[in-house]
PDB file of C-alpha atoms in Angstrom:
ATOM      1  CA  UNK C   1      -0.531   0.220  -0.150  1.00  0.00           C
ATOM      2  CA  UNK C   2       1.116   3.909  -0.680  1.00  0.00           C
ATOM      3  CA  UNK C   3       1.039   6.301   1.895  1.00  0.00           C
ATOM      4  CA  UNK C   4      -2.213   8.368   1.111  1.00  0.00           C
ATOM      5  CA  UNK C   5      -1.473  10.856   3.621  1.00  0.00           C
ATOM      6  CA  UNK C   6       2.516  12.437   5.742  1.00  0.00           C
ATOM      7  CA  UNK C   7       2.270  14.320   9.274  1.00  0.00           C
ATOM      8  CA  UNK C   8       5.637  15.553   9.507  1.00  0.00           C
ATOM      9  CA  UNK C   9       6.770  17.466  12.228  1.00  0.00           C
ATOM     10  CA  UNK C  10       3.904  18.676  13.300  1.00  0.00           C
ATOM     11  CA  UNK C  11       4.375  21.331  15.479  1.00  0.00           C
ATOM     12  CA  UNK C  12       0.793  23.696  17.761  1.00  0.00           C
ATOM     13  CA  UNK C  13       1.638  25.796  20.686  1.00  0.00           C
ATOM     14  CA  UNK C  14      -1.290  27.739  23.048  1.00  0.00           C
ATOM     15  CA  UNK C  15      -0.747  30.740  25.043  1.00  0.00           C
ATOM     16  CA  UNK C  16      -3.129  31.107  27.677  1.00  0.00           C
ATOM     17  CA  UNK C  17      -3.157  34.015  29.371  1.00  0.00           C
ATOM     18  CA  UNK C  18      -2.758  34.419  32.906  1.00  0.00           C
ATOM     19  CA  UNK C  19      -5.472  36.500  34.984  1.00  0.00           C
ATOM     20  CA  UNK C  20      -5.540  38.988  37.728  1.00  0.00           C
ATOM     21  CA  UNK C  21      -1.276  39.672  36.889  1.00  0.00           C
ATOM     22  CA  UNK C  22      -0.037  36.301  36.870  1.00  0.00           C
ATOM     23  CA  UNK C  23       1.743  34.965  33.536  1.00  0.00           C
ATOM     24  CA  UNK C  24       1.059  33.522  31.001  1.00  0.00           C
ATOM     25  CA  UNK C  25       0.946  29.316  29.719  1.00  0.00           C
ATOM     26  CA  UNK C  26       2.663  28.659  26.772  1.00  0.00           C
ATOM     27  CA  UNK C  27       0.335  24.636  26.404  1.00  0.00           C
ATOM     28  CA  UNK C  28       1.836  23.114  23.593  1.00  0.00           C
ATOM     29  CA  UNK C  29      -0.971  20.979  21.852  1.00  0.00           C
ATOM     30  CA  UNK C  30       0.551  19.170  19.055  1.00  0.00           C
ATOM     31  CA  UNK C  31       5.299  19.204  19.594  1.00  0.00           C
ATOM     32  CA  UNK C  32       6.542  17.256  17.166  1.00  0.00           C
ATOM     33  CA  UNK C  33       3.928  14.926  15.877  1.00  0.00           C
ATOM     34  CA  UNK C  34       4.335  12.582  12.496  1.00  0.00           C
ATOM     35  CA  UNK C  35       2.835   9.717  11.778  1.00  0.00           C
ATOM     36  CA  UNK C  36       1.751   8.144   7.890  1.00  0.00           C
ATOM     37  CA  UNK C  37      -1.605   7.535   6.989  1.00  0.00           C
ATOM     38  CA  UNK C  38      -0.923   4.372   3.728  1.00  0.00           C
ATOM     39  CA  UNK C  39      -4.507   4.298   1.475  1.00  0.00           C
ATOM     40  CA  UNK C  40      -7.013   2.023   2.755  1.00  0.00           C
ATOM     41  CA  UNK C  41      -5.480   2.441   6.627  1.00  0.00           C
ATOM     42  CA  UNK C  42      -7.605   2.975   9.308  1.00  0.00           C
ATOM     43  CA  UNK C  43      -5.170   4.330  11.971  1.00  0.00           C
ATOM     44  CA  UNK C  44      -5.773   5.063  15.078  1.00  0.00           C
ATOM     45  CA  UNK C  45      -5.081   8.608  17.247  1.00  0.00           C
ATOM     46  CA  UNK C  46      -5.421   7.620  21.777  1.00  0.00           C
ATOM     47  CA  UNK C  47      -4.595   9.570  24.902  1.00  0.00           C
ATOM     48  CA  UNK C  48      -7.259  11.216  27.272  1.00  0.00           C
ATOM     49  CA  UNK C  49      -8.484  14.223  26.576  1.00  0.00           C
ATOM     50  CA  UNK C  50      -6.116  17.125  26.132  1.00  0.00           C
ATOM     51  CA  UNK C  51      -3.979  15.224  24.574  1.00  0.00           C
ATOM     52  CA  UNK C  52      -3.802  17.093  21.029  1.00  0.00           C
ATOM     53  CA  UNK C  53      -5.688  14.743  19.222  1.00  0.00           C
ATOM     54  CA  UNK C  54      -8.772  17.254  17.721  1.00  0.00           C
ATOM     55  CA  UNK C  55      -5.711  19.133  17.112  1.00  0.00           C
ATOM     56  CA  UNK C  56      -3.208  17.478  14.544  1.00  0.00           C
ATOM     57  CA  UNK C  57      -7.192  16.974  12.677  1.00  0.00           C
ATOM     58  CA  UNK C  58      -7.759  20.315  11.996  1.00  0.00           C
ATOM     59  CA  UNK C  59      -3.721  21.148  11.366  1.00  0.00           C
ATOM     60  CA  UNK C  60      -4.570  18.771   9.158  1.00  0.00           C
ATOM     61  CA  UNK C  61      -7.453  20.317   7.788  1.00  0.00           C
ATOM     62  CA  UNK C  62      -6.372  24.054   7.567  1.00  0.00           C
ATOM     63  CA  UNK C  63      -8.833  24.912   9.808  1.00  0.00           C
ATOM     64  CA  UNK C  64      -5.628  26.356  11.830  1.00  0.00           C
ATOM     65  CA  UNK C  65      -2.702  26.060  11.041  1.00  0.00           C
ATOM     66  CA  UNK C  66       0.503  24.765  12.405  1.00  0.00           C
ATOM     67  CA  UNK C  67       3.476  26.559  14.202  1.00  0.00           C
ATOM     68  CA  UNK C  68       6.390  24.189  12.193  1.00  0.00           C
ATOM     69  CA  UNK C  69       5.762  21.371  10.533  1.00  0.00           C
ATOM     70  CA  UNK C  70       4.977  19.618   7.264  1.00  0.00           C
ATOM     71  CA  UNK C  71       1.447  18.146   5.707  1.00  0.00           C
ATOM     72  CA  UNK C  72       1.919  15.906   2.601  1.00  0.00           C
ATOM     73  CA  UNK C  73      -1.689  14.127   0.400  1.00  0.00           C
ATOM     74  CA  UNK C  74      -0.767  12.047  -2.499  1.00  0.00           C
ATOM     75  CA  UNK C  75       2.683  12.296  -1.717  1.00  0.00           C
ATOM     76  CA  UNK C  76       1.813  16.912  -2.365  1.00  0.00           C
ATOM     77  CA  UNK C  77       3.129  19.022  -0.137  1.00  0.00           C
ATOM     78  CA  UNK C  78      -0.184  20.711   1.198  1.00  0.00           C
ATOM     79  CA  UNK C  79       0.580  23.804   1.971  1.00  0.00           C
ATOM     80  CA  UNK C  80      -2.101  27.774   1.855  1.00  0.00           C
ATOM     81  CA  UNK C  81      -2.484  27.851  -1.466  1.00  0.00           C
ATOM     82  CA  UNK C  82      -6.170  27.825  -2.228  1.00  0.00           C
ATOM     83  CA  UNK C  83      -6.083  24.894  -5.448  1.00  0.00           C
ATOM     84  CA  UNK C  84      -4.207  23.381  -2.078  1.00  0.00           C
ATOM     85  CA  UNK C  85      -6.204  24.140   0.294  1.00  0.00           C
ATOM     86  CA  UNK C  86      -9.670  23.344  -1.965  1.00  0.00           C
ATOM     87  CA  UNK C  87      -7.538  19.705  -2.611  1.00  0.00           C
ATOM     88  CA  UNK C  88      -7.165  18.760   0.988  1.00  0.00           C
ATOM     89  CA  UNK C  89     -10.698  19.942   1.834  1.00  0.00           C
ATOM     90  CA  UNK C  90     -12.568  17.888  -1.124  1.00  0.00           C
ATOM     91  CA  UNK C  91     -10.162  14.684  -0.202  1.00  0.00           C
ATOM     92  CA  UNK C  92     -10.255  14.703   3.171  1.00  0.00           C
ATOM     93  CA  UNK C  93     -13.450  15.195   5.150  1.00  0.00           C
ATOM     94  CA  UNK C  94     -14.098  15.690   9.029  1.00  0.00           C
ATOM     95  CA  UNK C  95     -16.739  14.146  11.560  1.00  0.00           C
ATOM     96  CA  UNK C  96     -17.442  15.428  14.576  1.00  0.00           C
ATOM     97  CA  UNK C  97     -18.124  13.752  18.366  1.00  0.00           C
ATOM     98  CA  UNK C  98     -21.179  15.959  18.814  1.00  0.00           C
ATOM     99  CA  UNK C  99     -23.945  15.095  16.014  1.00  0.00           C
ATOM    100  CA  UNK C 100     -25.842  17.927  18.641  1.00  0.00           C
ATOM    101  CA  UNK C 101     -23.358  20.610  17.087  1.00  0.00           C
ATOM    102  CA  UNK C 102     -22.296  19.986  13.933  1.00  0.00           C
ATOM    103  CA  UNK C 103     -25.287  20.287  11.954  1.00  0.00           C
ATOM    104  CA  UNK C 104     -26.613  23.412  11.244  1.00  0.00           C
ATOM    105  CA  UNK C 105     -30.229  23.421  13.410  1.00  0.00           C
ATOM    106  CA  UNK C 106     -32.168  25.168  10.640  1.00  0.00           C
ATOM    107  CA  UNK C 107     -31.432  23.229   7.699  1.00  0.00           C
ATOM    108  CA  UNK C 108     -33.292  19.682   6.726  1.00  0.00           C
ATOM    109  CA  UNK C 109     -31.386  17.318   5.732  1.00  0.00           C
ATOM    110  CA  UNK C 110     -30.588  17.511   1.948  1.00  0.00           C
ATOM    111  CA  UNK C 111     -29.333  21.919   2.363  1.00  0.00           C
ATOM    112  CA  UNK C 112     -27.212  19.359   5.078  1.00  0.00           C
ATOM    113  CA  UNK C 113     -25.946  16.313   3.033  1.00  0.00           C
ATOM    114  CA  UNK C 114     -25.183  19.295  -0.041  1.00  0.00           C
ATOM    115  CA  UNK C 115     -24.288  21.632   1.433  1.00  0.00           C
ATOM    116  CA  UNK C 116     -20.070  20.272   1.000  1.00  0.00           C
ATOM    117  CA  UNK C 117     -21.280  19.757  -3.340  1.00  0.00           C
ATOM    118  CA  UNK C 118     -22.610  23.442  -3.693  1.00  0.00           C
ATOM    119  CA  UNK C 119     -19.326  25.242  -1.810  1.00  0.00           C
ATOM    120  CA  UNK C 120     -16.932  23.005  -4.198  1.00  0.00           C
ATOM    121  CA  UNK C 121     -19.524  23.845  -7.195  1.00  0.00           C
ATOM    122  CA  UNK C 122     -20.286  19.822  -8.091  1.00  0.00           C
ATOM    123  CA  UNK C 123     -23.361  18.868 -10.412  1.00  0.00           C
ATOM    124  CA  UNK C 124     -25.864  20.640 -11.572  1.00  0.00           C
ATOM    125  CA  UNK C 125     -28.954  20.645  -8.704  1.00  0.00           C
ATOM    126  CA  UNK C 126     -31.316  17.210  -9.727  1.00  0.00           C
ATOM    127  CA  UNK C 127     -27.370  15.481  -9.714  1.00  0.00           C
ATOM    128  CA  UNK C 128     -26.733  17.556  -6.176  1.00  0.00           C
ATOM    129  CA  UNK C 129     -30.107  15.678  -4.899  1.00  0.00           C
ATOM    130  CA  UNK C 130     -29.679  12.567  -6.923  1.00  0.00           C
ATOM    131  CA  UNK C 131     -26.612  12.567  -4.611  1.00  0.00           C
ATOM    132  CA  UNK C 132     -27.751  13.038  -1.082  1.00  0.00           C
ATOM    133  CA  UNK C 133     -30.166  10.505  -1.359  1.00  0.00           C
ATOM    134  CA  UNK C 134     -27.543   8.138  -2.030  1.00  0.00           C
ATOM    135  CA  UNK C 135     -25.220   8.673   0.394  1.00  0.00           C
ATOM    136  CA  UNK C 136     -28.417   8.644   2.538  1.00  0.00           C
ATOM    137  CA  UNK C 137     -29.219   5.230   1.676  1.00  0.00           C
ATOM    138  CA  UNK C 138     -26.025   4.298   1.782  1.00  0.00           C
ATOM    139  CA  UNK C 139     -25.738   5.234   5.950  1.00  0.00           C
ATOM    140  CA  UNK C 140     -29.159   3.286   5.722  1.00  0.00           C
ATOM    141  CA  UNK C 141     -31.313   6.145   6.669  1.00  0.00           C
ATOM    142  CA  UNK C 142     -34.418   5.437   5.092  1.00  0.00           C
ATOM    143  CA  UNK C 143     -37.123   6.196   3.816  1.00  0.00           C
ATOM    144  CA  UNK C 144     -34.406   8.804   1.651  1.00  0.00           C
ATOM    145  CA  UNK C 145     -36.692  10.595   0.477  1.00  0.00           C
ATOM    146  CA  UNK C 146     -39.037  11.309   4.206  1.00  0.00           C
ATOM    147  CA  UNK C 147     -35.270  11.912   5.941  1.00  0.00           C
ATOM    148  CA  UNK C 148     -34.094  15.187   3.295  1.00  0.00           C
ATOM    149  CA  UNK C 149     -36.956  16.914   4.584  1.00  0.00           C
ATOM    150  CA  UNK C 150     -36.375  16.577   8.113  1.00  0.00           C
ATOM    151  CA  UNK C 151     -35.056  18.975  10.353  1.00  0.00           C
ATOM    152  CA  UNK C 152     -32.204  18.083  12.931  1.00  0.00           C
ATOM    153  CA  UNK C 153     -34.670  17.938  15.845  1.00  0.00           C
ATOM    154  CA  UNK C 154     -36.629  15.381  13.690  1.00  0.00           C
ATOM    155  CA  UNK C 155     -34.112  12.950  14.545  1.00  0.00           C
ATOM    156  CA  UNK C 156     -32.495  11.092  17.072  1.00  0.00           C
ATOM    157  CA  UNK C 157     -28.692  11.425  18.436  1.00  0.00           C
ATOM    158  CA  UNK C 158     -27.791   7.930  16.360  1.00  0.00           C
ATOM    159  CA  UNK C 159     -29.239   9.120  13.406  1.00  0.00           C
ATOM    160  CA  UNK C 160     -27.510  12.914  13.132  1.00  0.00           C
ATOM    161  CA  UNK C 161     -24.471  11.464  13.350  1.00  0.00           C
ATOM    162  CA  UNK C 162     -25.717   8.695  10.656  1.00  0.00           C
ATOM    163  CA  UNK C 163     -25.758  12.435   8.387  1.00  0.00           C
ATOM    164  CA  UNK C 164     -22.900  13.270   9.267  1.00  0.00           C
ATOM    165  CA  UNK C 165     -21.640  10.964   8.263  1.00  0.00           C
ATOM    166  CA  UNK C 166     -22.980  11.084   5.400  1.00  0.00           C
ATOM    167  CA  UNK C 167     -21.755  14.449   3.961  1.00  0.00           C
ATOM    168  CA  UNK C 168     -18.615  13.808   4.300  1.00  0.00           C
ATOM    169  CA  UNK C 169     -19.184  10.970   2.390  1.00  0.00           C
ATOM    170  CA  UNK C 170     -20.981  13.106  -0.290  1.00  0.00           C
ATOM    171  CA  UNK C 171     -18.190  14.543  -1.855  1.00  0.00           C
ATOM    172  CA  UNK C 172     -16.292  10.625  -2.676  1.00  0.00           C
ATOM    173  CA  UNK C 173     -13.332  11.265  -0.255  1.00  0.00           C
ATOM    174  CA  UNK C 174      -9.985   9.645   0.294  1.00  0.00           C
ATOM    175  CA  UNK C 175      -9.359  10.116   3.371  1.00  0.00           C
ATOM    176  CA  UNK C 176     -11.650  10.668   6.891  1.00  0.00           C
ATOM    177  CA  UNK C 177     -10.635  12.078  10.087  1.00  0.00           C
ATOM    178  CA  UNK C 178     -13.760  11.101  12.906  1.00  0.00           C
ATOM    179  CA  UNK C 179     -12.782  12.730  16.222  1.00  0.00           C
ATOM    180  CA  UNK C 180     -14.523  10.233  18.772  1.00  0.00           C
ATOM    181  CA  UNK C 181     -17.936  10.100  16.485  1.00  0.00           C
ATOM    182  CA  UNK C 182     -19.193   7.589  18.553  1.00  0.00           C
ATOM    183  CA  UNK C 183     -18.454   8.529  22.056  1.00  0.00           C
ATOM    184  CA  UNK C 184     -22.042  10.509  22.776  1.00  0.00           C
ATOM    185  CA  UNK C 185     -24.034   7.595  21.224  1.00  0.00           C
ATOM    186  CA  UNK C 186     -25.929   4.888  23.262  1.00  0.00           C
ATOM    187  CA  UNK C 187     -23.653   1.598  23.757  1.00  0.00           C
ATOM    188  CA  UNK C 188     -26.126  -0.313  20.854  1.00  0.00           C
ATOM    189  CA  UNK C 189     -26.280   2.525  18.149  1.00  0.00           C
ATOM    190  CA  UNK C 190     -22.352   3.144  19.108  1.00  0.00           C
ATOM    191  CA  UNK C 191     -21.893  -0.946  17.511  1.00  0.00           C
ATOM    192  CA  UNK C 192     -24.243  -0.071  14.692  1.00  0.00           C
ATOM    193  CA  UNK C 193     -22.487   3.230  14.005  1.00  0.00           C
ATOM    194  CA  UNK C 194     -18.897   0.856  14.130  1.00  0.00           C
ATOM    195  CA  UNK C 195     -19.474  -1.689  11.856  1.00  0.00           C
ATOM    196  CA  UNK C 196     -21.295   1.076   9.996  1.00  0.00           C
ATOM    197  CA  UNK C 197     -17.940   2.851   9.045  1.00  0.00           C
ATOM    198  CA  UNK C 198     -16.245  -0.641   8.533  1.00  0.00           C
ATOM    199  CA  UNK C 199     -18.716  -2.010   5.938  1.00  0.00           C
ATOM    200  CA  UNK C 200     -18.016   2.055   4.485  1.00  0.00           C
ATOM    201  CA  UNK C 201     -14.591   2.058   4.065  1.00  0.00           C
ATOM    202  CA  UNK C 202     -13.722  -1.843   3.025  1.00  0.00           C
ATOM    203  CA  UNK C 203     -16.364  -0.876   0.594  1.00  0.00           C
ATOM    204  CA  UNK C 204     -14.890   2.212  -0.919  1.00  0.00           C
ATOM    205  CA  UNK C 205     -10.789   1.758   0.112  1.00  0.00           C
ATOM    206  CA  UNK C 206     -11.351   5.152   3.086  1.00  0.00           C
ATOM    207  CA  UNK C 207      -8.960   5.374   4.348  1.00  0.00           C
ATOM    208  CA  UNK C 208      -9.645   6.929   7.892  1.00  0.00           C
ATOM    209  CA  UNK C 209      -7.687   9.157  11.171  1.00  0.00           C
ATOM    210  CA  UNK C 210      -9.494   8.272  14.561  1.00  0.00           C
ATOM    211  CA  UNK C 211      -9.716   9.811  17.129  1.00  0.00           C
ATOM    212  CA  UNK C 212     -10.500   7.774  19.932  1.00  0.00           C
ATOM    213  CA  UNK C 213      -9.949   7.553  23.503  1.00  0.00           C
ATOM    214  CA  UNK C 214     -11.554   4.280  24.215  1.00  0.00           C
ATOM    215  CA  UNK C 215      -9.022   1.789  22.975  1.00  0.00           C
ATOM    216  CA  UNK C 216     -12.130  -0.522  22.960  1.00  0.00           C
ATOM    217  CA  UNK C 217     -13.324   0.228  20.234  1.00  0.00           C
ATOM    218  CA  UNK C 218     -10.272   1.221  18.510  1.00  0.00           C
ATOM    219  CA  UNK C 219      -9.007  -2.061  18.517  1.00  0.00           C
ATOM    220  CA  UNK C 220     -12.499  -2.877  16.928  1.00  0.00           C
ATOM    221  CA  UNK C 221     -12.090  -0.434  13.925  1.00  0.00           C
ATOM    222  CA  UNK C 222      -8.058  -0.098  13.708  1.00  0.00           C
ATOM    223  CA  UNK C 223      -5.059  -1.703  11.771  1.00  0.00           C
ATOM    224  CA  UNK C 224      -2.414   1.252  13.855  1.00  0.00           C
ATOM    225  CA  UNK C 225      -2.407   3.172  16.789  1.00  0.00           C
ATOM    226  CA  UNK C 226      -0.108   5.560  17.503  1.00  0.00           C
ATOM    227  CA  UNK C 227      -0.939   6.435  21.441  1.00  0.00           C
ATOM    228  CA  UNK C 228      -0.542  10.380  22.469  1.00  0.00           C
ATOM    229  CA  UNK C 229       0.213  12.287  25.300  1.00  0.00           C
ATOM    230  CA  UNK C 230       1.083  15.477  25.957  1.00  0.00           C
ATOM    231  CA  UNK C 231       0.970  16.332  22.311  1.00  0.00           C
ATOM    232  CA  UNK C 232       3.704  13.677  21.443  1.00  0.00           C
ATOM    233  CA  UNK C 233       2.991   9.927  20.471  1.00  0.00           C
ATOM    234  CA  UNK C 234       4.939   7.695  23.127  1.00  0.00           C
ATOM    235  CA  UNK C 235       3.744   4.977  21.456  1.00  0.00           C
ATOM    236  CA  UNK C 236       3.167   3.102  17.730  1.00  0.00           C
ATOM    237  CA  UNK C 237       2.602   0.214  15.872  1.00  0.00           C
ATOM    238  CA  UNK C 238      -0.406  -2.278  14.150  1.00  0.00           C
ATOM    239  CA  UNK C 239      -2.204  -2.383  16.723  1.00  0.00           C
ATOM    240  CA  UNK C 240      -3.076  -5.471  17.970  1.00  0.00           C
ATOM    241  CA  UNK C 241       0.576  -6.137  19.283  1.00  0.00           C
ATOM    242  CA  UNK C 242       0.586  -2.109  20.668  1.00  0.00           C
ATOM    243  CA  UNK C 243      -2.616  -3.277  22.616  1.00  0.00           C
ATOM    244  CA  UNK C 244      -1.397  -7.066  23.539  1.00  0.00           C
ATOM    245  CA  UNK C 245       2.662  -5.652  24.627  1.00  0.00           C
ATOM    246  CA  UNK C 246       3.016  -2.456  25.911  1.00  0.00           C
ATOM    247  CA  UNK C 247       5.982  -1.358  25.887  1.00  0.00           C
ATOM    248  CA  UNK C 248       4.352   1.957  26.965  1.00  0.00           C
ATOM    249  CA  UNK C 249       3.504   2.303  30.318  1.00  0.00           C
ATOM    250  CA  UNK C 250       0.832   4.822  30.036  1.00  0.00           C
ATOM    251  CA  UNK C 251      -0.425   3.009  26.962  1.00  0.00           C
ATOM    252  CA  UNK C 252      -0.608  -0.038  30.062  1.00  0.00           C
ATOM    253  CA  UNK C 253      -2.216   2.400  32.011  1.00  0.00           C
ATOM    254  CA  UNK C 254      -5.269   3.901  29.080  1.00  0.00           C
ATOM    255  CA  UNK C 255      -5.431  -0.441  29.060  1.00  0.00           C
ATOM    256  CA  UNK C 256      -6.061  -0.755  32.553  1.00  0.00           C
ATOM    257  CA  UNK C 257      -8.662   1.516  32.235  1.00  0.00           C
ATOM    258  CA  UNK C 258     -10.737   0.276  30.167  1.00  0.00           C
ATOM    259  CA  UNK C 259     -14.305  -1.009  32.317  1.00  0.00           C
ATOM    260  CA  UNK C 260     -14.273  -5.403  31.215  1.00  0.00           C
ATOM    261  CA  UNK C 261     -18.132  -6.264  32.601  1.00  0.00           C
ATOM    262  CA  UNK C 262     -16.241  -9.269  34.963  1.00  0.00           C
ATOM    263  CA  UNK C 263     -16.808  -8.750  38.217  1.00  0.00           C
ATOM    264  CA  UNK C 264     -13.707 -10.024  39.483  1.00  0.00           C
ATOM    265  CA  UNK C 265     -12.317  -6.722  37.355  1.00  0.00           C
ATOM    266  CA  UNK C 266     -13.008  -5.336  40.966  1.00  0.00           C
ATOM    267  CA  UNK C 267     -10.288  -7.115  42.830  1.00  0.00           C
ATOM    268  CA  UNK C 268      -7.815  -6.742  39.792  1.00  0.00           C
ATOM    269  CA  UNK C 269      -4.389  -5.829  40.726  1.00  0.00           C
ATOM    270  CA  UNK C 270      -3.219  -2.879  37.746  1.00  0.00           C
ATOM    271  CA  UNK C 271      -0.219  -3.213  35.888  1.00  0.00           C
ATOM    272  CA  UNK C 272       0.109   0.725  36.342  1.00  0.00           C
ATOM    273  CA  UNK C 273      -0.965   2.735  39.161  1.00  0.00           C
ATOM    274  CA  UNK C 274      -0.055   6.602  37.076  1.00  0.00           C
ATOM    275  CA  UNK C 275       1.746   8.923  40.211  1.00  0.00           C
ATOM    276  CA  UNK C 276      -0.173  11.852  41.102  1.00  0.00           C
ATOM    277  CA  UNK C 277       1.886  14.552  38.916  1.00  0.00           C
ATOM    278  CA  UNK C 278       5.145  15.203  40.363  1.00  0.00           C
ATOM    279  CA  UNK C 279       5.955  19.489  40.539  1.00  0.00           C
ATOM    280  CA  UNK C 280       8.383  19.042  37.326  1.00  0.00           C
ATOM    281  CA  UNK C 281       8.691  21.210  34.163  1.00  0.00           C
ATOM    282  CA  UNK C 282       6.346  18.535  31.847  1.00  0.00           C
ATOM    283  CA  UNK C 283       7.871  20.205  28.628  1.00  0.00           C
ATOM    284  CA  UNK C 284      11.620  18.617  30.831  1.00  0.00           C
ATOM    285  CA  UNK C 285      11.924  15.245  28.763  1.00  0.00           C
ATOM    286  CA  UNK C 286       9.560  12.383  29.200  1.00  0.00           C
ATOM    287  CA  UNK C 287       6.217  14.205  29.277  1.00  0.00           C
ATOM    288  CA  UNK C 288       4.782  11.345  31.150  1.00  0.00           C
ATOM    289  CA  UNK C 289       8.402  11.385  33.624  1.00  0.00           C
ATOM    290  CA  UNK C 290       6.167  13.139  36.131  1.00  0.00           C
ATOM    291  CA  UNK C 291       2.882  10.844  36.769  1.00  0.00           C
ATOM    292  CA  UNK C 292       4.462   7.408  35.748  1.00  0.00           C
ATOM    293  CA  UNK C 293       6.200   4.631  38.436  1.00  0.00           C
ATOM    294  CA  UNK C 294       9.097   3.935  36.883  1.00  0.00           C
ATOM    295  CA  UNK C 295      10.698   6.473  36.593  1.00  0.00           C
ATOM    296  CA  UNK C 296      14.857   6.641  35.990  1.00  0.00           C
ATOM    297  CA  UNK C 297      16.934   9.671  36.921  1.00  0.00           C
ATOM    298  CA  UNK C 298      17.634   9.089  32.759  1.00  0.00           C
ATOM    299  CA  UNK C 299      14.243  10.593  31.992  1.00  0.00           C
ATOM    300  CA  UNK C 300      15.010  14.149  32.769  1.00  0.00           C
ATOM    301  CA  UNK C 301      16.115  13.587  28.185  1.00  0.00           C
ATOM    302  CA  UNK C 302      13.375  13.157  26.638  1.00  0.00           C
ATOM    303  CA  UNK C 303      12.930   9.754  24.394  1.00  0.00           C
ATOM    304  CA  UNK C 304      13.469   9.058  21.144  1.00  0.00           C
ATOM    305  CA  UNK C 305      10.745   6.550  19.617  1.00  0.00           C
ATOM    306  CA  UNK C 306      12.807   3.161  19.445  1.00  0.00           C
ATOM    307  CA  UNK C 307      11.470   0.089  17.715  1.00  0.00           C
ATOM    308  CA  UNK C 308      10.486  -2.707  19.943  1.00  0.00           C
ATOM    309  CA  UNK C 309       9.366  -5.200  16.972  1.00  0.00           C
ATOM    310  CA  UNK C 310       8.943  -5.271  13.655  1.00  0.00           C
ATOM    311  CA  UNK C 311       7.212  -1.339  13.059  1.00  0.00           C
ATOM    312  CA  UNK C 312       6.494  -1.102  16.635  1.00  0.00           C
ATOM    313  CA  UNK C 313       8.249   1.650  18.533  1.00  0.00           C
ATOM    314  CA  UNK C 314       8.602   3.116  21.256  1.00  0.00           C
ATOM    315  CA  UNK C 315       9.775   6.211  23.513  1.00  0.00           C
ATOM    316  CA  UNK C 316      10.273   4.271  27.227  1.00  0.00           C
ATOM    317  CA  UNK C 317      13.690   3.774  28.683  1.00  0.00           C
ATOM    318  CA  UNK C 318      12.500   1.480  30.564  1.00  0.00           C
ATOM    319  CA  UNK C 319      11.442  -2.191  28.955  1.00  0.00           C
ATOM    320  CA  UNK C 320       8.400  -3.983  30.093  1.00  0.00           C
ATOM    321  CA  UNK C 321       7.402  -7.665  31.035  1.00  0.00           C
TER     322      UNK C 321
END
């Protein structure tokens, strides 16, 4: 498989202004992030809230500008020239977390799904109408002729998220950035939505960047995974390999946090118990050392991603059993 999307050394810092005379704080939302997405692949970006996952998606789509780094689509660097912005935004679509906030409540479903077609001037009115009906049927919103006339408040949360998926599919994108697409849905609806996304991904060979904090859905949907902590990828590799044999303490901590319907888990000893954060400069050395139970003196130096197994890399000086 060939690379369709590549991110190199992406950085984005935000400055929070202090209140009542306190100092401003610089937050390194994305700090030297690099990864590649292959054609037809599902790459997972996983980490806790605030780790920088959503920021990466916005940087790829150029909805916010990076401080440094490069983004390549089909081996062509995407800069701020209009033709390049149009190319990335036609071929890369976004599914947002909240189906209630990501669509305009004053627009009918048909107008919501056809909006990207109108923006990019694809087809005439009849062709756009036909395409809207096609994608609504693809996401199993039927009867499509009735759904197009409804407003968002007339739909359930699961149906709204299917509308968001239909809008993303309307342009026949090569890449979809899915930002926590099932986290706000009921558990039963999550399974249906994931199965639908998996079916469409295989049918049209769509490449996905699946952003989540939920490793259970990540394992079901993903093929490779990058574990993100405080703006840096600390472990990356084939998803089954990373989750069955983690090489970074933070990855193991995320695995330990997975809730499983087994009463014996109430008494199960966790492999990793994250410490209370130490009062240190978190941007000096290993980002995780303030909370890591295995911290050593060498952690004052920032570890690089090193090969542990085939295609499996981790940024840690400690070798986990």
